[in-house]
mmCIF file of C-alpha atoms in Angstrom:
data_model
loop_
_atom_site.group_PDB
_atom_site.id
_atom_site.type_symbol
_atom_site.label_atom_id
_atom_site.label_comp_id
_atom_site.label_asym_id
_atom_site.label_seq_id
_atom_site.Cartn_x
_atom_site.Cartn_y
_atom_site.Cartn_z
ATOM 1 C CA MET A 1 95.627 89.262 142.990
ATOM 2 C CA ASN A 2 98.626 86.929 142.790
ATOM 3 C CA ILE A 3 97.235 83.665 141.445
ATOM 4 C CA CYS A 4 99.395 80.561 141.690
ATOM 5 C CA VAL A 5 98.678 78.052 138.954
ATOM 6 C CA PHE A 6 99.867 74.477 139.337
ATOM 7 C CA LEU A 7 99.993 72.763 135.935
ATOM 8 C CA SER A 8 101.910 70.588 133.542
ATOM 9 C CA ALA A 9 105.021 71.545 131.617
ATOM 10 C CA ALA A 10 104.110 68.937 128.954
ATOM 11 C CA ASP A 11 102.981 69.732 125.425
ATOM 12 C CA LEU A 12 99.307 68.853 125.455
ATOM 13 C CA ASP A 13 96.292 68.493 123.200
ATOM 14 C CA GLU A 14 94.108 71.482 122.277
ATOM 15 C CA ARG A 15 91.344 70.257 124.627
ATOM 16 C CA TYR A 16 93.708 71.221 127.460
ATOM 17 C CA THR A 17 95.563 74.171 125.932
ATOM 18 C CA ARG A 18 92.456 76.081 124.806
ATOM 19 C CA PRO A 19 90.916 76.386 128.311
ATOM 20 C CA ALA A 20 94.351 77.125 129.802
ATOM 21 C CA ARG A 21 94.852 79.942 127.290
ATOM 22 C CA GLU A 22 91.343 81.217 128.044
ATOM 23 C CA PHE A 23 92.039 81.294 131.787
ATOM 24 C CA ALA A 24 95.380 83.022 131.183
ATOM 25 C CA THR A 25 93.713 85.733 129.098
ATOM 26 C CA LEU A 26 91.100 86.316 131.807
ATOM 27 C CA LEU A 27 93.834 86.501 134.439
ATOM 28 C CA GLY A 28 95.851 89.033 132.433
ATOM 29 C CA LYS A 29 92.843 91.175 131.524
ATOM 30 C CA GLY A 30 91.849 91.198 135.190
ATOM 31 C CA ASP A 31 95.226 92.791 135.979
ATOM 32 C CA HIS A 32 96.282 89.782 138.053
ATOM 33 C CA THR A 33 99.753 88.272 138.414
ATOM 34 C CA LEU A 34 100.477 84.691 137.419
ATOM 35 C CA VAL A 35 102.624 82.882 139.962
ATOM 36 C CA TRP A 36 103.808 79.646 138.393
ATOM 37 C CA GLY A 37 106.687 77.186 138.078
ATOM 38 C CA GLY A 38 108.535 79.544 135.764
ATOM 39 C CA SER A 39 109.044 77.139 132.876
ATOM 40 C CA ASP A 40 108.834 78.283 129.278
ATOM 41 C CA VAL A 41 107.671 74.927 127.929
ATOM 42 C CA GLY A 42 104.411 73.064 127.426
ATOM 43 C CA LEU A 43 101.237 74.162 129.169
ATOM 44 C CA MET A 44 103.263 76.412 131.483
ATOM 45 C CA LYS A 45 104.378 78.396 128.419
ATOM 46 C CA VAL A 46 100.822 78.548 127.044
ATOM 47 C CA VAL A 47 99.555 80.100 130.275
ATOM 48 C CA ALA A 48 102.484 82.498 130.689
ATOM 49 C CA ASP A 49 102.106 83.647 127.064
ATOM 50 C CA GLY A 50 98.389 84.251 127.539
ATOM 51 C CA VAL A 51 98.813 86.235 130.748
ATOM 52 C CA GLN A 52 101.598 88.374 129.328
ATOM 53 C CA GLU A 53 99.760 89.036 126.042
ATOM 54 C CA ALA A 54 96.680 90.153 128.004
ATOM 55 C CA GLY A 55 98.667 92.615 130.124
ATOM 56 C CA GLY A 56 99.152 90.582 133.292
ATOM 57 C CA ARG A 57 102.358 90.148 135.243
ATOM 58 C CA LEU A 58 104.510 87.026 135.619
ATOM 59 C CA THR A 59 106.200 85.746 138.771
ATOM 60 C CA GLY A 60 108.105 82.534 138.181
ATOM 61 C CA VAL A 61 109.506 80.162 140.770
ATOM 62 C CA SER A 62 111.828 77.721 139.069
ATOM 63 C CA VAL A 63 114.079 75.128 140.638
ATOM 64 C CA GLN A 64 117.815 74.703 140.083
ATOM 65 C CA PHE A 65 117.620 71.506 138.032
ATOM 66 C CA LEU A 66 115.026 73.098 135.687
ATOM 67 C CA SER A 67 116.529 76.577 135.487
ATOM 68 C CA ALA A 68 117.599 76.033 131.847
ATOM 69 C CA LYS A 69 113.868 75.914 130.982
ATOM 70 C CA ALA A 70 113.040 79.095 132.913
ATOM 71 C CA ARG A 71 111.165 81.767 131.001
ATOM 72 C CA PRO A 72 113.124 84.929 130.171
ATOM 73 C CA GLY A 73 111.592 88.404 130.384
ATOM 74 C CA VAL A 74 109.342 87.924 133.398
ATOM 75 C CA ASP A 75 108.537 90.490 136.078
ATOM 76 C CA GLU A 76 110.143 88.324 138.769
ATOM 77 C CA MET A 77 111.975 84.993 138.711
ATOM 78 C CA VAL A 78 113.156 83.104 141.771
ATOM 79 C CA VAL A 79 115.196 79.911 141.553
ATOM 80 C CA ALA A 80 114.599 77.544 144.462
ATOM 81 C CA LYS A 81 117.169 74.985 145.560
ATOM 82 C CA ASP A 82 114.704 72.059 145.483
ATOM 83 C CA LEU A 83 111.062 71.158 144.877
ATOM 84 C CA ALA A 84 110.068 71.569 148.529
ATOM 85 C CA GLU A 85 111.385 75.137 148.598
ATOM 86 C CA ARG A 86 109.713 75.814 145.246
ATOM 87 C CA LYS A 87 106.296 74.771 146.600
ATOM 88 C CA ARG A 88 106.796 76.883 149.708
ATOM 89 C CA LEU A 89 107.747 79.951 147.660
ATOM 90 C CA LEU A 90 104.891 79.485 145.189
ATOM 91 C CA LEU A 91 102.377 79.386 148.036
ATOM 92 C CA GLU A 92 104.003 82.306 149.898
ATOM 93 C CA LYS A 93 103.736 84.525 146.817
ATOM 94 C CA ALA A 94 100.117 83.574 146.065
ATOM 95 C CA ASP A 95 96.797 84.980 147.227
ATOM 96 C CA ALA A 96 94.916 82.090 145.609
ATOM 97 C CA VAL A 97 95.626 78.786 143.850
ATOM 98 C CA VAL A 98 94.316 77.173 140.678
ATOM 99 C CA VAL A 99 95.104 73.562 139.870
ATOM 100 C CA MET A 100 95.057 72.839 136.132
ATOM 101 C CA VAL A 101 95.753 69.568 134.357
ATOM 102 C CA GLY A 102 99.067 67.977 135.205
ATOM 103 C CA GLY A 103 100.982 64.929 136.303
ATOM 104 C CA THR A 104 102.441 63.788 139.594
ATOM 105 C CA GLY A 105 104.132 67.132 140.316
ATOM 106 C CA THR A 106 100.851 68.984 139.914
ATOM 107 C CA LEU A 107 99.061 66.444 142.090
ATOM 108 C CA ASP A 108 101.764 66.795 144.748
ATOM 109 C CA GLU A 109 101.384 70.575 144.744
ATOM 110 C CA ALA A 110 97.584 70.340 144.869
ATOM 111 C CA THR A 111 97.495 67.938 147.801
ATOM 112 C CA GLU A 112 100.012 70.048 149.721
ATOM 113 C CA ILE A 113 97.825 73.181 149.609
ATOM 114 C CA LEU A 114 94.732 71.129 150.474
ATOM 115 C CA GLU A 115 96.548 69.579 153.451
ATOM 116 C CA LEU A 116 97.543 73.047 154.653
ATOM 117 C CA LYS A 117 93.925 74.199 154.340
ATOM 118 C CA LYS A 118 92.626 71.078 156.087
ATOM 119 C CA HIS A 119 94.772 71.893 159.118
ATOM 120 C CA GLY A 120 93.965 75.616 159.090
ATOM 121 C CA HIS A 121 97.453 76.747 158.026
ATOM 122 C CA THR A 122 96.106 78.774 155.097
ATOM 123 C CA ASP A 123 92.800 80.259 154.040
ATOM 124 C CA LYS A 124 93.759 80.882 150.420
ATOM 125 C CA PRO A 125 91.017 79.898 148.000
ATOM 126 C CA VAL A 126 91.804 76.828 145.889
ATOM 127 C CA VAL A 127 90.145 75.996 142.585
ATOM 128 C CA LEU A 128 90.515 72.731 140.780
ATOM 129 C CA LEU A 129 89.884 73.458 137.088
ATOM 130 C CA ASN A 130 88.418 70.210 135.796
ATOM 131 C CA THR A 131 89.232 70.707 132.106
ATOM 132 C CA ALA A 132 87.670 68.070 129.840
ATOM 133 C CA GLY A 133 86.742 66.028 132.936
ATOM 134 C CA PHE A 134 90.444 65.438 133.675
ATOM 135 C CA TYR A 135 89.887 65.412 137.437
ATOM 136 C CA ASP A 136 86.554 63.548 137.538
ATOM 137 C CA GLY A 137 88.193 60.578 139.270
ATOM 138 C CA LEU A 138 89.983 62.770 141.806
ATOM 139 C CA LYS A 139 86.779 64.684 142.492
ATOM 140 C CA GLU A 140 85.023 61.381 143.177
ATOM 141 C CA GLN A 141 87.869 60.289 145.466
ATOM 142 C CA PHE A 142 87.653 63.543 147.444
ATOM 143 C CA ARG A 143 83.898 63.051 147.831
ATOM 144 C CA ARG A 144 84.496 59.531 149.117
ATOM 145 C CA MET A 145 87.093 60.831 151.587
ATOM 146 C CA GLU A 146 84.538 63.333 152.850
ATOM 147 C CA ALA A 147 81.671 60.817 153.019
ATOM 148 C CA GLU A 148 83.747 58.248 154.887
ATOM 149 C CA GLY A 149 85.117 60.699 157.457
ATOM 150 C CA PHE A 150 88.665 61.228 156.220
ATOM 151 C CA LEU A 151 88.301 65.017 155.992
ATOM 152 C CA PRO A 152 87.837 66.987 159.217
ATOM 153 C CA ARG A 153 86.371 69.891 157.218
ATOM 154 C CA PRO A 154 83.735 69.940 154.495
ATOM 155 C CA LEU A 155 85.176 69.447 151.017
ATOM 156 C CA THR A 156 83.625 72.765 149.959
ATOM 157 C CA ASP A 157 85.838 74.512 152.563
ATOM 158 C CA LEU A 158 88.936 73.032 150.944
ATOM 159 C CA VAL A 159 88.438 73.296 147.187
ATOM 160 C CA PHE A 160 86.076 74.654 144.555
ATOM 161 C CA PHE A 161 85.627 72.543 141.434
ATOM 162 C CA ALA A 162 85.244 74.624 138.272
ATOM 163 C CA GLU A 163 84.423 73.161 134.890
ATOM 164 C CA GLU A 164 85.273 76.330 132.921
ATOM 165 C CA PRO A 165 87.971 79.019 133.215
ATOM 166 C CA VAL A 166 85.488 81.866 133.688
ATOM 167 C CA GLY A 167 83.966 80.096 136.700
ATOM 168 C CA ALA A 168 87.393 79.510 138.217
ATOM 169 C CA LEU A 169 88.395 83.176 138.078
ATOM 170 C CA ALA A 170 84.943 84.384 139.162
ATOM 171 C CA TYR A 171 85.158 82.191 142.276
ATOM 172 C CA LEU A 172 88.619 83.508 143.152
ATOM 173 C CA GLU A 173 87.659 87.146 142.646
ATOM 174 C CA GLU A 174 84.473 86.723 144.663
ATOM 175 C CA SER A 175 86.323 84.959 147.483
ATOM 176 C CA ARG A 176 88.781 87.856 147.649
ATOM 177 C CA GLY A 177 86.117 90.563 147.364
ATOM 178 C CA ILE A 178 87.148 91.750 143.913
ATOM 179 C CA GLU A 179 84.343 93.176 141.788
#
């Protein structure tokens, strides 16, 4: 499976890097391909290292203004002209999406895939990995949106909230019929 991971390129605390590394190892050992922003810095590097070390493949989608930070030695690297094209390419290359901890870019990417799902433009499974309770507030906001009628589909049709990496990958594999 080609699994797109939206996540931060920042250097982060061990409470975020440990679960990211764990997920990356599971992804690689499962013979999956990481589809990610292509950067070789911060949490993006942690995940790419983990996938590669565990035998998985890497498909990066960088963007021109960040191409100096692109990871060398990947299976495939595409350089998009802008962030909009990057998001489109990331989603095109993915069978499933995992949202890890991140900033405004990660949130932008996450809401884009959820908007596409809401309108029936994709059926790709989406997991929000709620590492160290990072997305507790967002989870609550989504529940409020659902309760107050802002979502035309049940929240469970749009996103699966996982607290641990093993649960995130298990959900994706189950949703795609992988044993």
